[in-house]
Short mmCIF file of C-alpha atoms in Angstrom, two decimals:
data_model
loop_
_atom_site.label_atom_id
_atom_site.label_comp_id
_atom_site.label_asym_id
_atom_site.label_seq_id
_atom_site.Cartn_x
_atom_site.Cartn_y
_atom_site.Cartn_z
CA UNK A 1 0.10 0.06 0.04
CA UNK A 2 1.44 3.24 -1.09
CA UNK A 3 1.56 6.44 1.01
CA UNK A 4 -1.19 8.05 -1.14
CA UNK A 5 -3.55 5.23 -0.37
CA UNK A 6 -2.72 5.25 3.28
CA UNK A 7 -3.44 9.10 3.37
CA UNK A 8 -6.93 8.44 1.67
CA UNK A 9 -7.58 5.56 4.27
CA UNK A 10 -6.63 7.87 7.05
CA UNK A 11 -8.83 10.71 5.71
CA UNK A 12 -11.73 8.13 5.44
CA UNK A 13 -11.22 7.04 8.89
CA UNK A 14 -11.25 10.56 10.13
CA UNK A 15 -14.41 11.36 8.36
CA UNK A 16 -16.18 8.34 9.61
CA UNK A 17 -15.04 8.87 13.14
CA UNK A 18 -16.20 12.56 12.94
CA UNK A 19 -19.55 11.47 11.48
CA UNK A 20 -20.17 8.89 14.21
CA UNK A 21 -19.44 11.29 16.99
CA UNK A 22 -21.50 13.92 15.33
CA UNK A 23 -24.41 11.27 15.00
CA UNK A 24 -24.10 10.77 18.78
CA UNK A 25 -24.17 14.40 20.02
CA UNK A 26 -27.97 14.99 19.85
CA UNK A 27 -28.69 11.94 21.75
CA UNK A 28 -26.17 12.81 24.26
CA UNK A 29 -27.45 16.22 24.68
CA UNK A 30 -30.82 14.98 25.18
CA UNK A 31 -29.67 12.47 27.88
CA UNK A 32 -27.78 15.27 29.69
CA UNK A 33 -30.85 17.36 29.80
CA UNK A 34 -32.92 14.55 31.20
CA UNK A 35 -30.12 13.97 33.97
CA UNK A 36 -29.97 17.48 34.75
CA UNK A 37 -33.77 17.94 35.16
CA UNK A 38 -34.15 14.81 37.27
CA UNK A 39 -31.16 15.82 39.38
CA UNK A 40 -32.78 19.28 39.96
CA UNK A 41 -36.00 17.65 40.86
CA UNK A 42 -34.39 15.37 43.17
CA UNK A 43 -32.48 17.96 44.85
CA UNK A 44 -35.52 20.17 45.24
CA UNK A 45 -37.70 17.26 46.57
CA UNK A 46 -34.77 16.56 49.10
CA UNK A 47 -34.72 20.02 50.29
CA UNK A 48 -38.34 20.26 50.92
CA UNK A 49 -38.18 16.75 52.63
CA UNK A 50 -35.48 17.74 54.94
CA UNK A 51 -36.91 21.11 56.02
CA UNK A 52 -40.45 19.62 56.83
CA UNK A 53 -40.99 19.48 60.49
CA UNK A 54 -42.94 16.40 60.25
CA UNK A 55 -40.10 14.42 58.79
CA UNK A 56 -38.50 14.13 62.17
CA UNK A 57 -41.63 13.02 63.96
CA UNK A 58 -42.86 10.24 61.72
CA UNK A 59 -41.28 7.07 60.35
CA UNK A 60 -38.98 7.02 57.29
CA UNK A 61 -41.61 5.30 55.04
CA UNK A 62 -44.44 7.64 56.23
CA UNK A 63 -42.15 10.73 55.45
CA UNK A 64 -41.50 9.34 51.85
CA UNK A 65 -45.30 8.83 51.42
CA UNK A 66 -45.80 12.38 52.57
CA UNK A 67 -43.37 13.72 49.95
CA UNK A 68 -44.24 12.00 46.66
CA UNK A 69 -42.31 14.56 44.56
CA UNK A 70 -39.12 13.52 46.13
CA UNK A 71 -39.83 9.95 46.35
CA UNK A 72 -40.79 9.61 42.60
CA UNK A 73 -37.83 11.97 41.46
CA UNK A 74 -35.44 9.81 43.60
CA UNK A 75 -36.61 6.52 42.16
CA UNK A 76 -36.47 7.91 38.62
CA UNK A 77 -32.88 9.13 39.15
CA UNK A 78 -31.90 5.77 40.66
CA UNK A 79 -33.65 3.98 37.68
CA UNK A 80 -31.65 6.19 35.18
CA UNK A 81 -28.40 5.32 36.43
CA UNK A 82 -29.24 1.53 36.48
CA UNK A 83 -30.30 2.00 32.82
CA UNK A 84 -26.95 3.28 32.09
CA UNK A 85 -27.51 7.08 31.74
CA UNK A 86 -23.92 7.75 32.94
CA UNK A 87 -22.51 5.99 29.83
CA UNK A 88 -24.84 7.72 27.64
CA UNK A 89 -24.10 11.26 28.71
CA UNK A 90 -20.30 10.68 28.03
CA UNK A 91 -20.61 8.15 25.11
CA UNK A 92 -18.67 10.46 22.60
CA UNK A 93 -15.77 10.86 25.17
CA UNK A 94 -15.57 7.34 25.79
CA UNK A 95 -15.37 6.47 21.80
CA UNK A 96 -12.77 9.19 21.52
CA UNK A 97 -10.78 7.80 24.37
CA UNK A 98 -10.94 4.35 22.90
CA UNK A 99 -9.84 5.76 19.56
CA UNK A 100 -6.91 7.70 20.97
CA UNK A 101 -5.74 4.49 22.70
CA UNK A 102 -5.77 2.68 19.53
CA UNK A 103 -4.21 5.46 17.62
CA UNK A 104 -1.53 5.66 19.99
CA UNK A 105 -0.05 2.37 18.98
CA UNK A 106 0.45 3.78 15.51
CA UNK A 107 1.77 7.25 17.08
CA UNK A 108 -1.18 9.20 16.16
CA UNK A 109 -3.76 10.85 18.28
CA UNK A 110 -7.30 12.51 17.91
CA UNK A 111 -8.93 15.64 19.73
CA UNK A 112 -12.14 15.60 21.49
CA UNK A 113 -13.54 18.63 19.57
CA UNK A 114 -13.33 17.75 15.95
CA UNK A 115 -11.92 14.27 16.27
CA UNK A 116 -9.32 15.00 13.66
CA UNK A 117 -6.45 12.41 13.50
CA UNK A 118 -3.07 13.95 13.96
CA UNK A 119 0.17 12.23 13.06
CA UNK A 120 2.36 12.18 16.13
CA UNK A 121 5.72 10.51 15.32
CA UNK A 122 6.81 9.38 11.78
CA UNK A 123 9.26 6.44 11.57
CA UNK A 124 11.73 6.38 8.91
CA UNK A 125 13.86 3.22 8.58
CA UNK A 126 17.36 2.96 6.97
CA UNK A 127 19.21 -0.12 6.24
CA UNK A 128 22.86 0.31 6.92
CA UNK A 129 24.30 -2.64 4.78
CA UNK A 130 28.06 -2.70 5.19
CA UNK A 131 30.40 -5.21 6.59
CA UNK A 132 30.89 -3.51 10.02
CA UNK A 133 27.38 -2.58 10.77
CA UNK A 134 26.00 -6.12 10.02
CA UNK A 135 23.04 -4.87 8.28
CA UNK A 136 21.59 -3.29 11.30
CA UNK A 137 18.31 -1.04 10.85
CA UNK A 138 18.40 2.34 12.29
CA UNK A 139 15.06 4.07 13.22
CA UNK A 140 14.82 7.81 13.14
CA UNK A 141 11.85 9.48 14.79
CA UNK A 142 10.66 12.81 13.32
CA UNK A 143 7.91 14.89 14.77
CA UNK A 144 5.33 16.37 12.51
#
């Protein structure tokens, strides 16, 4: 495979990665909004539950029964975490990190913003073929 084909493959990989991350962004935004709304509802309900003077006088389950807003929002928040909302909120970052790990083996990296693939180190190999060197290979690393 010549360098022109490799460059085209790299550009195709970069386009596909950018396209996939862009496809995930709307869903990730919706999950973040849902998580924020449910978290604010839970915090508001918890505040009202804690400042209620009746909470100290009745049993725990009775106090939860008296504050259905807090109870429902808390159960919803727990359900969302069991359903994996914490993974859905950060899905693009997880994918970018995994791509960065794989690309690191090839001395490349990608950024979180545009998911552009960057060449890190270029390896040039020179074969020194004379009697004294024994045909050793010398690697030279150039930063680009």
